[in-house]
mmCIF file of C-alpha atoms and ligand atoms in Angstrom:
data_model
loop_
_atom_site.group_PDB
_atom_site.id
_atom_site.type_symbol
_atom_site.label_atom_id
_atom_site.label_comp_id
_atom_site.label_asym_id
_atom_site.label_seq_id
_atom_site.Cartn_x
_atom_site.Cartn_y
_atom_site.Cartn_z
ATOM 1 C CA MET P 15 0.000 0.000 0.000
ATOM 2 C CA VAL P 16 1.029 3.587 -0.529
ATOM 3 C CA THR P 17 0.044 6.676 1.411
ATOM 4 C CA VAL P 18 -0.744 9.914 -0.391
ATOM 5 C CA ARG P 19 0.189 12.975 1.651
ATOM 6 C CA ARG P 20 1.049 16.618 1.094
ATOM 7 C CA ALA P 21 4.678 17.079 0.011
ATOM 8 C CA GLY P 22 7.069 19.571 1.577
ATOM 9 C CA MET P 23 10.664 20.724 1.232
ATOM 10 C CA GLU P 24 11.839 17.486 2.913
ATOM 11 C CA ASP P 25 10.624 15.663 -0.231
ATOM 12 C CA LEU P 26 12.866 17.689 -2.563
ATOM 13 C CA PRO P 27 15.505 14.940 -3.139
ATOM 14 C CA ALA P 28 12.788 12.379 -3.928
ATOM 15 C CA LEU P 29 11.013 14.779 -6.314
ATOM 16 C CA ASN P 30 14.307 15.545 -8.075
ATOM 17 C CA HIS P 31 14.823 11.805 -8.515
ATOM 18 C CA LEU P 32 11.303 11.300 -9.906
ATOM 19 C CA GLU P 33 11.833 14.161 -12.363
ATOM 20 C CA THR P 34 15.014 12.600 -13.747
ATOM 21 C CA VAL P 35 13.522 9.114 -14.197
ATOM 22 C CA CYS P 36 10.152 10.322 -15.586
ATOM 23 C CA PHE P 37 10.813 13.247 -17.966
ATOM 24 C CA SER P 38 13.013 14.005 -20.987
ATOM 25 C CA LEU P 39 13.167 17.617 -19.720
ATOM 26 C CA PRO P 40 13.178 17.336 -15.907
ATOM 27 C CA TRP P 41 12.221 20.368 -13.835
ATOM 28 C CA SER P 42 15.293 21.847 -12.149
ATOM 29 C CA ASP P 43 15.927 21.793 -8.418
ATOM 30 C CA ASN P 44 15.084 25.521 -8.380
ATOM 31 C CA THR P 45 11.762 25.012 -10.149
ATOM 32 C CA LEU P 46 10.850 22.288 -7.652
ATOM 33 C CA ARG P 47 11.797 24.538 -4.722
ATOM 34 C CA GLU P 48 9.648 27.362 -6.099
ATOM 35 C CA MET P 49 6.761 24.927 -6.573
ATOM 36 C CA LEU P 50 7.046 23.709 -2.968
ATOM 37 C CA GLU P 51 7.163 27.296 -1.670
ATOM 38 C CA SER P 52 4.421 28.707 -3.903
ATOM 39 C CA PRO P 53 1.121 29.594 -2.193
ATOM 40 C CA LEU P 54 -0.634 28.803 -5.501
ATOM 41 C CA ASP P 55 0.592 25.210 -5.649
ATOM 42 C CA THR P 56 -0.485 22.106 -3.776
ATOM 43 C CA VAL P 57 1.839 19.121 -4.056
ATOM 44 C CA TRP P 58 1.167 15.535 -3.051
ATOM 45 C CA ALA P 59 3.549 12.590 -2.806
ATOM 46 C CA ALA P 60 2.714 8.874 -2.737
ATOM 47 C CA VAL P 61 5.029 7.111 -0.303
ATOM 48 C CA THR P 62 5.478 3.367 0.222
ATOM 49 C CA PRO P 63 5.742 1.793 3.711
ATOM 50 C CA ASN P 64 9.532 1.623 3.255
ATOM 51 C CA ARG P 65 9.566 5.359 2.462
ATOM 52 C CA ARG P 66 10.095 5.170 -1.266
ATOM 53 C CA THR P 67 8.389 7.992 -3.151
ATOM 54 C CA ALA P 68 6.418 6.340 -5.944
ATOM 55 C CA ALA P 69 4.673 9.388 -7.414
ATOM 56 C CA TYR P 70 4.063 13.081 -7.075
ATOM 57 C CA LEU P 71 1.542 15.608 -8.402
ATOM 58 C CA ASP P 72 1.616 19.415 -8.581
ATOM 59 C CA TYR P 73 -1.720 21.275 -8.728
ATOM 60 C CA ARG P 74 -2.009 25.050 -9.134
ATOM 61 C CA GLU P 75 -5.026 27.229 -8.530
ATOM 62 C CA VAL P 76 -5.292 30.709 -10.045
ATOM 63 C CA ALA P 77 -8.417 32.906 -10.009
ATOM 64 C CA GLY P 78 -10.678 30.013 -9.125
ATOM 65 C CA GLU P 79 -9.440 27.678 -11.878
ATOM 66 C CA GLY P 80 -7.302 24.627 -11.300
ATOM 67 C CA GLU P 81 -4.419 23.308 -13.363
ATOM 68 C CA LEU P 82 -2.677 19.991 -13.149
ATOM 69 C CA MET P 83 0.914 21.160 -13.633
ATOM 70 C CA ARG P 84 2.776 17.863 -13.271
ATOM 71 C CA VAL P 85 2.129 14.261 -12.396
ATOM 72 C CA CYS P 86 4.542 11.369 -12.574
ATOM 73 C CA VAL P 87 4.865 7.830 -11.323
ATOM 74 C CA ASP P 88 8.210 6.064 -10.860
ATOM 75 C CA PRO P 89 8.539 3.569 -13.772
ATOM 76 C CA ALA P 90 8.755 0.704 -11.238
ATOM 77 C CA PHE P 91 5.253 1.574 -9.977
ATOM 78 C CA ARG P 92 3.399 2.296 -13.238
ATOM 79 C CA GLY P 93 0.269 0.494 -14.420
ATOM 80 C CA ARG P 94 -1.123 0.073 -10.898
ATOM 81 C CA HIS P 95 -3.410 3.121 -11.003
ATOM 82 C CA PHE P 96 -1.110 5.198 -8.811
ATOM 83 C CA GLY P 97 -1.525 7.930 -11.429
ATOM 84 C CA ARG P 98 -5.289 7.746 -11.053
ATOM 85 C CA MET P 99 -4.989 7.842 -7.268
ATOM 86 C CA MET P 100 -2.951 11.063 -7.502
ATOM 87 C CA VAL P 101 -5.328 12.745 -9.971
ATOM 88 C CA GLU P 102 -8.355 11.712 -7.891
ATOM 89 C CA THR P 103 -6.705 13.159 -4.767
ATOM 90 C CA MET P 104 -6.248 16.458 -6.636
ATOM 91 C CA LEU P 105 -9.845 16.456 -7.924
ATOM 92 C CA ARG P 106 -11.230 15.828 -4.436
ATOM 93 C CA GLU P 107 -9.269 18.791 -3.094
ATOM 94 C CA ALA P 108 -10.340 21.024 -6.015
ATOM 95 C CA LYS P 109 -13.976 20.105 -5.379
ATOM 96 C CA ARG P 110 -13.593 20.755 -1.648
ATOM 97 C CA ARG P 111 -12.357 24.264 -2.487
ATOM 98 C CA GLY P 112 -15.274 24.887 -4.866
ATOM 99 C CA VAL P 113 -13.176 24.759 -8.050
ATOM 100 C CA THR P 114 -15.427 23.635 -10.915
ATOM 101 C CA ALA P 115 -12.962 23.621 -13.839
ATOM 102 C CA VAL P 116 -9.520 22.007 -13.976
ATOM 103 C CA THR P 117 -7.244 22.064 -17.018
ATOM 104 C CA LEU P 118 -3.979 20.464 -18.126
ATOM 105 C CA GLU P 119 -1.782 20.114 -21.177
ATOM 106 C CA VAL P 120 -0.166 16.926 -22.381
ATOM 107 C CA ARG P 121 2.060 15.774 -25.229
ATOM 108 C CA ALA P 122 -0.021 14.397 -28.103
ATOM 109 C CA SER P 123 1.964 11.114 -28.100
ATOM 110 C CA ASN P 124 1.679 10.494 -24.346
ATOM 111 C CA ALA P 125 -0.868 7.666 -24.580
ATOM 112 C CA PRO P 126 -0.718 6.516 -20.910
ATOM 113 C CA ALA P 127 -1.246 10.091 -19.670
ATOM 114 C CA LEU P 128 -4.102 10.750 -22.142
ATOM 115 C CA ARG P 129 -5.760 7.533 -21.033
ATOM 116 C CA LEU P 130 -5.298 8.401 -17.364
ATOM 117 C CA TYR P 131 -6.792 11.883 -17.842
ATOM 118 C CA GLU P 132 -9.739 10.617 -19.893
ATOM 119 C CA ASN P 133 -10.404 7.974 -17.228
ATOM 120 C CA CYS P 134 -10.517 10.808 -14.679
ATOM 121 C CA GLY P 135 -13.100 12.801 -16.659
ATOM 122 C CA PHE P 136 -10.888 15.220 -18.640
ATOM 123 C CA ARG P 137 -11.929 15.941 -22.241
ATOM 124 C CA ARG P 138 -9.845 17.238 -25.169
ATOM 125 C CA GLU P 139 -10.725 20.847 -26.020
ATOM 126 C CA ALA P 140 -7.816 22.269 -28.053
ATOM 127 C CA VAL P 141 -4.432 21.576 -29.645
ATOM 128 C CA ARG P 142 -1.375 23.847 -29.412
ATOM 129 C CA LYS P 143 0.724 23.160 -32.503
ATOM 130 C CA ASP P 144 4.434 22.378 -31.902
ATOM 131 C CA TYR P 145 4.127 23.522 -28.304
ATOM 132 C CA TYR P 146 6.752 21.204 -26.828
ATOM 133 C CA ASP P 147 10.488 20.858 -27.538
ATOM 134 C CA SER P 148 12.815 17.835 -27.247
ATOM 135 C CA PRO P 149 11.084 16.392 -29.216
ATOM 136 C CA LYS P 150 8.917 19.035 -30.918
ATOM 137 C CA GLU P 151 5.318 18.019 -30.496
ATOM 138 C CA ASP P 152 1.734 19.309 -30.226
ATOM 139 C CA ALA P 153 0.090 19.850 -26.841
ATOM 140 C CA ILE P 154 -3.428 18.610 -26.202
ATOM 141 C CA ILE P 155 -5.353 20.952 -23.896
ATOM 142 C CA MET P 156 -7.852 19.130 -21.704
ATOM 143 C CA TRP P 157 -10.512 20.353 -19.267
ATOM 144 C CA ARG P 158 -12.636 18.730 -16.637
ATOM 145 C CA ARG P 159 -15.711 20.840 -15.917
ATOM 146 C CA GLU P 160 -18.314 20.175 -13.266
ATOM 147 C CA GLY P 161 -21.994 20.396 -14.118
HETATM 148 C C1 COA V 11 1.311 9.089 -17.097
HETATM 149 C C2 COA V 11 1.675 8.341 -15.818
HETATM 150 C C3 COA V 11 1.629 9.337 -14.657
HETATM 151 C C4 COA V 11 0.648 7.232 -15.584
HETATM 152 O O1 COA V 11 0.919 6.586 -14.353
HETATM 153 P P1 COA V 11 0.230 5.155 -13.967
HETATM 154 O O2 COA V 11 0.279 5.000 -12.497
HETATM 155 O O3 COA V 11 0.809 4.093 -14.803
HETATM 156 O O4 COA V 11 -1.276 5.495 -14.426
HETATM 157 P P2 COA V 11 -2.586 4.612 -14.262
HETATM 158 O O5 COA V 11 -2.205 3.174 -14.054
HETATM 159 O O6 COA V 11 -3.459 5.250 -13.237
HETATM 160 O O7 COA V 11 -3.295 4.840 -15.670
HETATM 161 C C5 COA V 11 -2.611 4.688 -16.882
HETATM 162 C C6 COA V 11 -3.597 4.246 -17.966
HETATM 163 O O8 COA V 11 -2.913 4.227 -19.234
HETATM 164 C C7 COA V 11 -2.992 2.925 -19.772
HETATM 165 N N1 COA V 11 -1.772 2.733 -20.551
HETATM 166 C C8 COA V 11 -0.551 2.373 -20.114
HETATM 167 N N2 COA V 11 0.301 2.338 -21.157
HETATM 168 C C9 COA V 11 -0.405 2.702 -22.249
HETATM 169 C C10 COA V 11 -0.089 2.854 -23.630
HETATM 170 N N3 COA V 11 1.152 2.661 -24.091
HETATM 171 N N4 COA V 11 -1.077 3.234 -24.488
HETATM 172 C C11 COA V 11 -2.337 3.469 -24.042
HETATM 173 N N5 COA V 11 -2.693 3.345 -22.743
HETATM 174 C C12 COA V 11 -1.735 2.964 -21.865
HETATM 175 C C13 COA V 11 -3.154 1.999 -18.596
HETATM 176 O O9 COA V 11 -3.710 0.759 -18.972
HETATM 177 C C14 COA V 11 -4.116 2.831 -17.733
HETATM 178 O O10 COA V 11 -5.417 2.812 -18.272
HETATM 179 P P3 COA V 11 -6.584 1.873 -17.606
HETATM 180 O O11 COA V 11 -6.719 2.322 -16.170
HETATM 181 O O12 COA V 11 -7.796 2.211 -18.429
HETATM 182 O O13 COA V 11 -6.107 0.454 -17.744
HETATM 183 C C15 COA V 11 3.076 7.667 -15.912
HETATM 184 O O14 COA V 11 3.112 6.887 -17.086
HETATM 185 C C16 COA V 11 4.236 8.643 -15.929
HETATM 186 O O15 COA V 11 4.735 9.035 -14.886
HETATM 187 N N6 COA V 11 4.703 9.022 -17.133
HETATM 188 C C17 COA V 11 5.852 9.931 -17.258
HETATM 189 C C18 COA V 11 5.504 11.324 -16.807
HETATM 190 C C19 COA V 11 4.343 11.887 -17.601
HETATM 191 O O16 COA V 11 4.241 11.724 -18.811
HETATM 192 N N7 COA V 11 3.445 12.622 -16.899
HETATM 193 C C20 COA V 11 2.261 13.218 -17.502
HETATM 194 C C21 COA V 11 2.528 14.496 -18.157
HETATM 195 S S1 COA V 11 2.913 15.783 -16.962
#
């Protein structure tokens, strides 16, 4: 079993590790520090009983709208719905705060992430051509709207 809890500065080394094993362009240590210090961001970590960090998620709220900024699951823990558990944790918190619309952007080729988001109720609303670098790729903009 894993426990999902709010992440803090003490999780920085584990989040740096997750970034390097999960992304072609990992967020820098500075970006992660700013995220953990930002009043706009809420960050959760999924931690195993032997204190391994299996996943993290960064959610940002601006002017009453939510955005899923980042979610990743350690490759050793993928395919067990840890991703879904993290997104559902975020959606519960957004709902608790009265946020009715949450958005995200994702690489067009990222099939596991697209599947995860669609499973969690996000729908495709727009495409941003050549939005990403390394490799150059379109972004799919998704929204999950209540009601
Ligand atoms: C995207 C990511 C978070 C998913 O984590 P996970 O714990 O494996 O996610 P889940 O198990 O909850 O859901 C993944 C879904 O994709 C499906 N899937 C897995 N590989 C797939 C593939 N190659 N093609 C299509 N669907 C795929 C799974 O079957 C599952 O769907 P299901 O629940 O209907 O069976 C993880 O792959 C990851 O960390 N990727 C790298 C970082 C990333 O791309 N983050 C998202 C952009 S910020």
